[in-house]
Amino acid sequence: MELNISQLREIEREQEGSFYLLDTQQFVQNFNELLAAFRHFYPDTQIAYSYKTNYTPRICQLVDQLGGYAEVVSDMEYEIARRLGISTSKVHFNGPYKNSAAVKEIILGGGIVNLDDYIEVPAILELAKSHPEKQIQIGIRCNFKINDRTTSRFGFDVTKQAFQEMLQTLRAAGNITIAGIQCHFASRSLDTWQPRANGLCKLVDDVCDETPDHIDLGGGMYGKMKDSLKMQFNTRIPTYEEYAQKAAAFIADHFQNAKKRPTLFIEPGSALVGDVMRFAAPVVSIKDIRGKAFATLLGSVYNINPTLNRKNPPITVYSDALSARTEYENLDFGGYTCIESDYLYKGYNGPLAVGDIVVFENVGSYSVVLKPPFILPNFPIIEWDNGHTSVVKRKESFDDLFHTYKFDF
């Protein structure tokens, strides 16, 4: 995405302030490269995109157009897929809480619901009983050791006898098929990916009556980023190919001589969208306080980094007032909120003036979905497609935030 101040200034005027830029061509490139990396080792690989990471409908539509699936964790996210006309058969429903109506609709529509807890089993048995003519296909989210020094709260502890008994109960229904097994671990470490693959393959061998239709490694991958951001992590950032080498190659070897090879699913989020969005915010003011320089932007850390991980994203400062700029050292970019810790970037060195536009990169993950309605409504999202722009999310208004509140007491 090549930007210049004229383009940014035009969008700023049209949108009356700050805005996100969505690079759809970069998203398509990321999707195709990640899928190709895994298919190099295991040709029957599919992507189920993690809606929760960034559920901008335009992104979800692109996933469907590219042949991907929808990985949702709520009935709200499922409604996005519905409104986009995405086939229910391409929906995978995960998470610790599931709306019962959505579960029923997805299962009967040929999608996959991955059970996460024993509390979900009775509803599946009742659904199978009330639809004896229907083969009910479900998935099981499994929890096992992957040496990440964390005890995940998601899925079934596969070491317990109750897990075996649950599988027997489901099979005894007669019209319930365990179509897939899945795992979900928060770690993005490359070292966890072969243990994931090994754990799922071992489950196929030990607890499945027959090879399921699919196995699902979940998400948890780093995406592309500039070196300035990579350096702030305490681990090396792997490539798509390295994740595939660890997991897909292992699975291919495991099923090399099998009569049936399951489809392999991965559920990337940040790996696909991390670098496809930028946030452009004008400089509102610049001040000096006891020898320390601060600039206030029409933006907040919650717009670009609501997980508050304290990393400086890559930035570029654009200006059309070159002669009026002042050179600064160790300037901090603060947000519009009244929170002392609201900093979008710390330690900027370079020229700056009021009215300059600061563009933050790598803000595609969790930014627009976690940003709270705090002090100001959120900003618009502008699709950038080879220089052509279109609004895919308009600027939020007062009424967008307050129409559920009562004012007439």
GROMACS .gro file of C-alpha atoms in nm:
model
  409
    1MET     CA    1   0.000   0.000   0.000
    2GLU     CA    2   0.176   0.315  -0.124
    3LEU     CA    3   0.034   0.627   0.041
    4ASN     CA    4   0.092   0.999   0.005
    5ILE     CA    5  -0.027   1.301   0.197
    6SER     CA    6  -0.268   1.412  -0.075
    7GLN     CA    7  -0.459   1.083  -0.063
    8LEU     CA    8  -0.464   1.079   0.315
    9ARG     CA    9  -0.577   1.441   0.336
   10GLU     CA   10  -0.862   1.376   0.093
   11ILE     CA   11  -0.989   1.080   0.298
   12GLU     CA   12  -0.947   1.281   0.619
   13ARG     CA   13  -1.167   1.559   0.479
   14GLU     CA   14  -1.430   1.316   0.353
   15GLN     CA   15  -1.445   1.122   0.682
   16GLU     CA   16  -1.398   1.429   0.904
   17GLY     CA   17  -1.114   1.287   1.104
   18SER     CA   18  -0.924   0.964   1.162
   19PHE     CA   19  -0.983   0.640   0.974
   20TYR     CA   20  -0.867   0.284   0.919
   21LEU     CA   21  -0.733   0.165   0.585
   22LEU     CA   22  -0.804  -0.194   0.479
   23ASP     CA   23  -0.569  -0.337   0.217
   24THR     CA   24  -0.778  -0.611   0.056
   25GLN     CA   25  -0.508  -0.710  -0.191
   26GLN     CA   26  -0.270  -0.779   0.097
   27PHE     CA   27  -0.535  -0.994   0.265
   28VAL     CA   28  -0.584  -1.200  -0.051
   29GLN     CA   29  -0.208  -1.243  -0.080
   30ASN     CA   30  -0.177  -1.353   0.283
   31PHE     CA   31  -0.463  -1.603   0.248
   32ASN     CA   32  -0.322  -1.760  -0.065
   33GLU     CA   33   0.034  -1.776   0.070
   34LEU     CA   34  -0.067  -1.934   0.400
   35LEU     CA   35  -0.289  -2.191   0.229
   36ALA     CA   36  -0.017  -2.272  -0.024
   37ALA     CA   37   0.238  -2.321   0.255
   38PHE     CA   38   0.025  -2.586   0.425
   39ARG     CA   39  -0.093  -2.747   0.101
   40HIS     CA   40   0.268  -2.791  -0.004
   41PHE     CA   41   0.294  -3.057   0.267
   42TYR     CA   42  -0.072  -3.159   0.300
   43PRO     CA   43  -0.278  -3.082  -0.013
   44ASP     CA   44  -0.617  -3.129   0.152
   45THR     CA   45  -0.587  -2.825   0.380
   46GLN     CA   46  -0.859  -2.565   0.433
   47ILE     CA   47  -0.867  -2.231   0.614
   48ALA     CA   48  -1.146  -2.147   0.857
   49TYR     CA   49  -1.094  -1.777   0.925
   50SER     CA   50  -1.124  -1.661   1.286
   51TYR     CA   51  -1.404  -1.402   1.273
   52LYS     CA   52  -1.333  -1.282   1.627
   53THR     CA   53  -0.994  -1.143   1.523
   54ASN     CA   54  -1.151  -0.896   1.283
   55TYR     CA   55  -1.512  -0.947   1.181
   56THR     CA   56  -1.528  -0.665   0.926
   57PRO     CA   57  -1.783  -0.810   0.681
   58ARG     CA   58  -1.570  -0.723   0.378
   59ILE     CA   59  -1.292  -0.945   0.513
   60CYS     CA   60  -1.533  -1.228   0.588
   61GLN     CA   61  -1.672  -1.197   0.235
   62LEU     CA   62  -1.322  -1.222   0.088
   63VAL     CA   63  -1.260  -1.542   0.286
   64ASP     CA   64  -1.570  -1.698   0.135
   65GLN     CA   65  -1.479  -1.585  -0.216
   66LEU     CA   66  -1.135  -1.743  -0.171
   67GLY     CA   67  -1.294  -2.074  -0.073
   68GLY     CA   68  -1.236  -2.043   0.300
   69TYR     CA   69  -1.463  -2.131   0.590
   70ALA     CA   70  -1.606  -1.919   0.873
   71GLU     CA   71  -1.483  -1.996   1.225
   72VAL     CA   72  -1.727  -1.828   1.464
   73VAL     CA   73  -1.755  -1.824   1.842
   74SER     CA   74  -2.097  -1.665   1.890
   75ASP     CA   75  -2.437  -1.637   1.731
   76MET     CA   76  -2.349  -1.273   1.657
   77GLU     CA   77  -2.057  -1.382   1.441
   78TYR     CA   78  -2.269  -1.653   1.280
   79GLU     CA   79  -2.519  -1.382   1.184
   80ILE     CA   80  -2.240  -1.207   0.993
   81ALA     CA   81  -2.192  -1.520   0.783
   82ARG     CA   82  -2.567  -1.552   0.733
   83ARG     CA   83  -2.606  -1.196   0.613
   84LEU     CA   84  -2.317  -1.241   0.373
   85GLY     CA   85  -2.496  -1.542   0.223
   86ILE     CA   86  -2.226  -1.785   0.332
   87SER     CA   87  -2.340  -2.147   0.328
   88THR     CA   88  -2.405  -2.291   0.673
   89SER     CA   89  -2.206  -2.596   0.565
   90LYS     CA   90  -1.896  -2.372   0.566
   91VAL     CA   91  -1.940  -2.260   0.928
   92HIS     CA   92  -1.741  -2.400   1.222
   93PHE     CA   93  -1.881  -2.298   1.562
   94ASN     CA   94  -1.636  -2.294   1.855
   95GLY     CA   95  -1.618  -2.143   2.200
   96PRO     CA   96  -1.720  -2.203   2.562
   97TYR     CA   97  -2.067  -2.051   2.518
   98LYS     CA   98  -2.298  -2.132   2.231
   99ASN     CA   99  -2.647  -2.007   2.162
  100SER     CA  100  -2.872  -2.314   2.137
  101ALA     CA  101  -3.071  -2.187   1.838
  102ALA     CA  102  -2.750  -2.121   1.643
  103VAL     CA  103  -2.616  -2.467   1.737
  104LYS     CA  104  -2.928  -2.633   1.602
  105GLU     CA  105  -2.933  -2.430   1.282
  106ILE     CA  106  -2.565  -2.486   1.207
  107ILE     CA  107  -2.576  -2.861   1.268
  108LEU     CA  108  -2.894  -2.913   1.067
  109GLY     CA  109  -2.748  -2.694   0.793
  110GLY     CA  110  -2.441  -2.914   0.757
  111GLY     CA  111  -2.196  -2.700   0.952
  112ILE     CA  112  -1.973  -2.816   1.236
  113VAL     CA  113  -2.020  -2.740   1.604
  114ASN     CA  114  -1.715  -2.830   1.810
  115LEU     CA  115  -1.832  -2.934   2.156
  116ASP     CA  116  -1.628  -2.772   2.433
  117ASP     CA  117  -1.785  -2.908   2.753
  118TYR     CA  118  -2.000  -3.192   2.884
  119ILE     CA  119  -2.285  -2.945   2.944
  120GLU     CA  120  -2.335  -2.928   2.567
  121VAL     CA  121  -2.386  -3.302   2.518
  122PRO     CA  122  -2.754  -3.338   2.626
  123ALA     CA  123  -2.866  -3.082   2.368
  124ILE     CA  124  -2.686  -3.273   2.092
  125LEU     CA  125  -2.847  -3.600   2.203
  126GLU     CA  126  -3.188  -3.434   2.206
  127LEU     CA  127  -3.130  -3.289   1.860
  128ALA     CA  128  -3.036  -3.631   1.728
  129LYS     CA  129  -3.342  -3.787   1.892
  130SER     CA  130  -3.579  -3.528   1.743
  131HIS     CA  131  -3.429  -3.573   1.395
  132PRO     CA  132  -3.382  -3.951   1.360
  133GLU     CA  133  -3.371  -3.919   0.982
  134LYS     CA  134  -3.072  -3.684   1.002
  135GLN     CA  135  -2.709  -3.782   1.048
  136ILE     CA  136  -2.584  -3.532   1.305
  137GLN     CA  137  -2.221  -3.435   1.245
  138ILE     CA  138  -2.028  -3.273   1.528
  139GLY     CA  139  -1.672  -3.195   1.623
  140ILE     CA  140  -1.494  -3.233   1.956
  141ARG     CA  141  -1.256  -2.972   2.096
  142CYS     CA  142  -0.977  -3.159   2.273
  143ASN     CA  143  -0.739  -3.046   2.545
  144PHE     CA  144  -0.399  -3.212   2.588
  145LYS     CA  145  -0.043  -3.121   2.678
  146ILE     CA  146   0.161  -2.934   2.421
  147ASN     CA  147   0.442  -2.823   2.657
  148ASP     CA  148   0.346  -2.455   2.651
  149ARG     CA  149   0.357  -2.422   3.033
  150THR     CA  150  -0.012  -2.331   3.034
  151THR     CA  151  -0.322  -2.524   3.131
  152SER     CA  152  -0.578  -2.416   2.875
  153ARG     CA  153  -0.940  -2.391   2.987
  154PHE     CA  154  -1.081  -2.488   2.647
  155GLY     CA  155  -1.201  -2.829   2.537
  156PHE     CA  156  -1.223  -3.173   2.694
  157ASP     CA  157  -0.945  -3.321   2.903
  158VAL     CA  158  -0.876  -3.626   2.687
  159THR     CA  159  -0.704  -3.810   2.972
  160LYS     CA  160  -1.021  -3.848   3.177
  161GLN     CA  161  -1.245  -4.154   3.174
  162ALA     CA  162  -1.542  -3.921   3.140
  163PHE     CA  163  -1.414  -3.822   2.795
  164GLN     CA  164  -1.424  -4.184   2.676
  165GLU     CA  165  -1.769  -4.230   2.827
  166MET     CA  166  -1.898  -3.920   2.650
  167LEU     CA  167  -1.776  -4.049   2.315
  168GLN     CA  168  -1.951  -4.380   2.378
  169THR     CA  169  -2.274  -4.198   2.468
  170LEU     CA  170  -2.265  -3.995   2.148
  171ARG     CA  171  -2.197  -4.300   1.933
  172ALA     CA  172  -2.477  -4.494   2.101
  173ALA     CA  173  -2.731  -4.243   1.970
  174GLY     CA  174  -2.699  -4.409   1.631
  175ASN     CA  175  -2.719  -4.098   1.416
  176ILE     CA  176  -2.437  -3.887   1.560
  177THR     CA  177  -2.105  -3.883   1.375
  178ILE     CA  178  -1.789  -3.738   1.522
  179ALA     CA  179  -1.682  -3.571   1.201
  180GLY     CA  180  -1.380  -3.390   1.339
  181ILE     CA  181  -1.149  -3.329   1.631
  182GLN     CA  182  -1.011  -2.987   1.705
  183CYS     CA  183  -0.779  -2.810   1.947
  184HIS     CA  184  -0.733  -2.451   2.053
  185PHE     CA  185  -0.421  -2.317   2.221
  186ALA     CA  186  -0.339  -1.951   2.270
  187SER     CA  187   0.035  -1.984   2.215
  188ARG     CA  188   0.173  -1.862   1.882
  189SER     CA  189   0.506  -2.031   1.948
  190LEU     CA  190   0.633  -2.245   1.662
  191ASP     CA  191   0.738  -2.507   1.916
  192THR     CA  192   0.374  -2.584   1.998
  193TRP     CA  193   0.266  -2.675   1.647
  194GLN     CA  194   0.415  -3.021   1.614
  195PRO     CA  195   0.281  -3.118   1.961
  196ARG     CA  196  -0.063  -3.005   1.844
  197ALA     CA  197  -0.038  -3.220   1.534
  198ASN     CA  198   0.095  -3.512   1.733
  199GLY     CA  199  -0.183  -3.480   1.991
  200LEU     CA  200  -0.458  -3.484   1.729
  201CYS     CA  201  -0.303  -3.774   1.537
  202LYS     CA  202  -0.271  -3.971   1.858
  203LEU     CA  203  -0.639  -3.910   1.935
  204VAL     CA  204  -0.735  -4.035   1.590
  205ASP     CA  205  -0.542  -4.355   1.659
  206ASP     CA  206  -0.651  -4.406   2.019
  207VAL     CA  207  -1.011  -4.289   2.057
  208CYS     CA  208  -1.169  -4.264   1.712
  209ASP     CA  209  -1.350  -4.568   1.575
  210GLU     CA  210  -1.246  -4.453   1.231
  211THR     CA  211  -1.054  -4.162   1.085
  212PRO     CA  212  -1.272  -3.850   1.112
  213ASP     CA  213  -1.351  -3.634   0.812
  214HIS     CA  214  -1.125  -3.360   0.940
  215ILE     CA  215  -0.878  -3.260   1.207
  216ASP     CA  216  -0.841  -2.898   1.310
  217LEU     CA  217  -0.522  -2.745   1.451
  218GLY     CA  218  -0.693  -2.421   1.554
  219GLY     CA  219  -0.522  -2.084   1.528
  220GLY     CA  220  -0.234  -1.915   1.704
  221MET     CA  221   0.015  -1.802   1.441
  222TYR     CA  222   0.216  -1.485   1.405
  223GLY     CA  223   0.156  -1.287   1.089
  224LYS     CA  224   0.380  -1.074   0.875
  225MET     CA  225   0.539  -0.768   1.031
  226LYS     CA  226   0.825  -0.528   0.979
  227ASP     CA  227   1.159  -0.586   1.151
  228SER     CA  228   1.101  -0.290   1.384
  229LEU     CA  229   0.803  -0.475   1.532
  230LYS     CA  230   0.962  -0.821   1.525
  231MET     CA  231   1.248  -0.693   1.740
  232GLN     CA  232   1.007  -0.616   2.024
  233PHE     CA  233   0.908  -0.981   2.070
  234ASN     CA  234   1.106  -1.214   2.295
  235THR     CA  235   1.090  -1.485   2.030
  236ARG     CA  236   1.170  -1.516   1.662
  237ILE     CA  237   0.866  -1.462   1.439
  238PRO     CA  238   0.810  -1.774   1.224
  239THR     CA  239   0.703  -1.774   0.861
  240TYR     CA  240   0.395  -1.944   0.721
  241GLU     CA  241   0.622  -2.211   0.577
  242GLU     CA  242   0.776  -2.288   0.915
  243TYR     CA  243   0.437  -2.344   1.078
  244ALA     CA  244   0.342  -2.572   0.790
  245GLN     CA  245   0.669  -2.765   0.813
  246LYS     CA  246   0.611  -2.834   1.182
  247ALA     CA  247   0.246  -2.938   1.160
  248ALA     CA  248   0.128  -3.020   0.808
  249ALA     CA  249   0.438  -3.223   0.724
  250PHE     CA  250   0.393  -3.423   1.045
  251ILE     CA  251   0.028  -3.496   0.965
  252ALA     CA  252   0.112  -3.592   0.607
  253ASP     CA  253   0.367  -3.841   0.733
  254HIS     CA  254   0.124  -3.983   0.989
  255PHE     CA  255  -0.149  -4.050   0.733
  256GLN     CA  256   0.085  -4.143   0.448
  257ASN     CA  257  -0.037  -4.502   0.424
  258ALA     CA  258  -0.384  -4.455   0.570
  259LYS     CA  259  -0.693  -4.562   0.376
  260LYS     CA  260  -0.853  -4.230   0.463
  261ARG     CA  261  -0.676  -3.897   0.494
  262PRO     CA  262  -0.875  -3.635   0.684
  263THR     CA  263  -0.908  -3.278   0.568
  264LEU     CA  264  -0.676  -3.054   0.768
  265PHE     CA  265  -0.821  -2.727   0.897
  266ILE     CA  266  -0.635  -2.431   1.039
  267GLU     CA  267  -0.808  -2.131   1.199
  268PRO     CA  268  -0.583  -1.827   1.143
  269GLY     CA  269  -0.678  -1.478   1.251
  270SER     CA  270  -0.381  -1.250   1.316
  271ALA     CA  271  -0.172  -1.443   1.064
  272LEU     CA  272  -0.405  -1.316   0.792
  273VAL     CA  273  -0.522  -0.972   0.908
  274GLY     CA  274  -0.242  -0.834   1.124
  275ASP     CA  275  -0.075  -0.639   0.846
  276VAL     CA  276  -0.378  -0.563   0.627
  277MET     CA  277  -0.506  -0.266   0.826
  278ARG     CA  278  -0.353   0.072   0.909
  279PHE     CA  279  -0.484   0.354   1.124
  280ALA     CA  280  -0.443   0.717   1.017
  281ALA     CA  281  -0.475   0.985   1.286
  282PRO     CA  282  -0.401   1.360   1.261
  283VAL     CA  283  -0.188   1.540   1.519
  284VAL     CA  284  -0.419   1.757   1.729
  285SER     CA  285  -0.161   1.931   1.947
  286ILE     CA  286   0.202   1.924   2.057
  287LYS     CA  287   0.321   2.034   2.399
  288ASP     CA  288   0.631   2.038   2.619
  289ILE     CA  289   0.592   1.944   2.985
  290ARG     CA  290   0.902   1.976   3.202
  291GLY     CA  291   1.127   1.906   2.906
  292LYS     CA  292   0.921   1.613   2.773
  293ALA     CA  293   0.748   1.638   2.434
  294PHE     CA  294   0.396   1.502   2.386
  295ALA     CA  295   0.169   1.500   2.083
  296THR     CA  296  -0.204   1.432   2.109
  297LEU     CA  297  -0.366   1.243   1.822
  298LEU     CA  298  -0.726   1.200   1.718
  299GLY     CA  299  -0.693   0.837   1.809
  300SER     CA  300  -0.631   0.611   2.107
  301VAL     CA  301  -0.426   0.306   2.194
  302TYR     CA  302  -0.764   0.131   2.201
  303ASN     CA  303  -0.795   0.197   1.828
  304ILE     CA  304  -0.474   0.014   1.744
  305ASN     CA  305  -0.378  -0.202   2.039
  306PRO     CA  306  -0.669  -0.274   2.275
  307THR     CA  307  -0.479  -0.568   2.425
  308LEU     CA  308  -0.233  -0.306   2.559
  309ASN     CA  309   0.081  -0.506   2.487
  310ARG     CA  310   0.304  -0.194   2.497
  311LYS     CA  311   0.470  -0.257   2.163
  312ASN     CA  312   0.538   0.029   1.925
  313PRO     CA  313   0.379  -0.046   1.588
  314PRO     CA  314   0.555   0.066   1.270
  315ILE     CA  315   0.460   0.426   1.189
  316THR     CA  316   0.498   0.679   0.909
  317VAL     CA  317   0.436   1.051   0.954
  318TYR     CA  318   0.290   1.233   0.652
  319SER     CA  319   0.296   1.610   0.621
  320ASP     CA  320   0.214   1.889   0.380
  321ALA     CA  321   0.371   2.156   0.605
  322LEU     CA  322   0.737   2.072   0.569
  323SER     CA  323   0.867   2.422   0.638
  324ALA     CA  324   0.671   2.455   0.964
  325ARG     CA  325   0.779   2.131   1.127
  326THR     CA  326   0.994   2.102   1.436
  327GLU     CA  327   1.247   1.826   1.504
  328TYR     CA  328   1.170   1.625   1.817
  329GLU     CA  329   1.350   1.362   2.021
  330ASN     CA  330   1.178   1.101   2.237
  331LEU     CA  331   0.829   1.239   2.174
  332ASP     CA  332   0.532   1.029   2.285
  333PHE     CA  333   0.209   1.008   2.087
  334GLY     CA  334  -0.083   1.023   2.332
  335GLY     CA  335  -0.448   0.949   2.268
  336TYR     CA  336  -0.762   1.160   2.298
  337THR     CA  337  -0.881   0.983   2.614
  338CYS     CA  338  -0.832   1.097   2.973
  339ILE     CA  339  -0.640   0.781   3.061
  340GLU     CA  340  -0.279   0.855   3.159
  341SER     CA  341  -0.154   0.534   3.001
  342ASP     CA  342  -0.317   0.605   2.663
  343TYR     CA  343  -0.012   0.613   2.437
  344LEU     CA  344  -0.015   0.493   2.078
  345TYR     CA  345   0.363   0.515   2.040
  346LYS     CA  346   0.654   0.611   2.265
  347GLY     CA  347   0.993   0.752   2.173
  348TYR     CA  348   0.935   0.912   1.831
  349ASN     CA  349   1.234   1.094   1.685
  350GLY     CA  350   1.183   1.319   1.386
  351PRO     CA  351   1.001   1.622   1.246
  352LEU     CA  352   0.639   1.688   1.342
  353ALA     CA  353   0.373   1.957   1.319
  354VAL     CA  354   0.010   1.996   1.418
  355GLY     CA  355  -0.204   1.861   1.136
  356ASP     CA  356   0.045   1.594   1.028
  357ILE     CA  357  -0.110   1.252   0.980
  358VAL     CA  358   0.046   0.959   1.164
  359VAL     CA  359  -0.020   0.620   1.003
  360PHE     CA  360   0.013   0.311   1.224
  361GLU     CA  361   0.070  -0.028   1.060
  362ASN     CA  362  -0.014  -0.381   1.176
  363VAL     CA  363  -0.340  -0.286   1.343
  364GLY     CA  364  -0.565  -0.548   1.182
  365SER     CA  365  -0.580  -0.791   1.476
  366TYR     CA  366  -0.848  -0.732   1.741
  367SER     CA  367  -0.843  -0.353   1.695
  368VAL     CA  368  -1.192  -0.288   1.559
  369VAL     CA  369  -1.352  -0.577   1.751
  370LEU     CA  370  -1.210  -0.495   2.096
  371LYS     CA  371  -1.220  -0.116   2.077
  372PRO     CA  372  -1.457  -0.001   2.355
  373PRO     CA  373  -1.718   0.273   2.307
  374PHE     CA  374  -1.515   0.490   2.542
  375ILE     CA  375  -1.529   0.871   2.510
  376LEU     CA  376  -1.566   0.869   2.129
  377PRO     CA  377  -1.739   0.639   1.879
  378ASN     CA  378  -1.513   0.443   1.651
  379PHE     CA  379  -1.375   0.562   1.319
  380PRO     CA  380  -1.459   0.447   0.964
  381ILE     CA  381  -1.285   0.172   0.769
  382ILE     CA  382  -1.184   0.256   0.413
  383GLU     CA  383  -1.103  -0.025   0.173
  384TRP     CA  384  -0.786   0.038  -0.025
  385ASP     CA  385  -0.770  -0.167  -0.343
  386ASN     CA  386  -0.475  -0.069  -0.560
  387GLY     CA  387  -0.538   0.299  -0.490
  388HIS     CA  388  -0.916   0.284  -0.523
  389THR     CA  389  -1.106   0.358  -0.204
  390SER     CA  390  -1.452   0.274  -0.073
  391VAL     CA  391  -1.617   0.287   0.268
  392VAL     CA  392  -1.672  -0.058   0.420
  393LYS     CA  393  -1.763   0.076   0.764
  394ARG     CA  394  -1.890   0.429   0.814
  395LYS     CA  395  -1.794   0.650   1.104
  396GLU     CA  396  -1.997   0.563   1.414
  397SER     CA  397  -2.241   0.821   1.550
  398PHE     CA  398  -2.387   0.913   1.887
  399ASP     CA  399  -2.707   0.728   1.798
  400ASP     CA  400  -2.514   0.413   1.708
  401LEU     CA  401  -2.390   0.392   2.066
  402PHE     CA  402  -2.687   0.526   2.261
  403HIS     CA  403  -2.999   0.399   2.085
  404THR     CA  404  -3.032   0.116   2.340
  405TYR     CA  405  -3.033   0.360   2.633
  406LYS     CA  406  -3.339   0.541   2.767
  407PHE     CA  407  -3.339   0.920   2.782
  408ASP     CA  408  -3.710   0.977   2.860
  409PHE     CA  409  -3.726   0.908   3.234
   0.00000   0.00000   0.00000
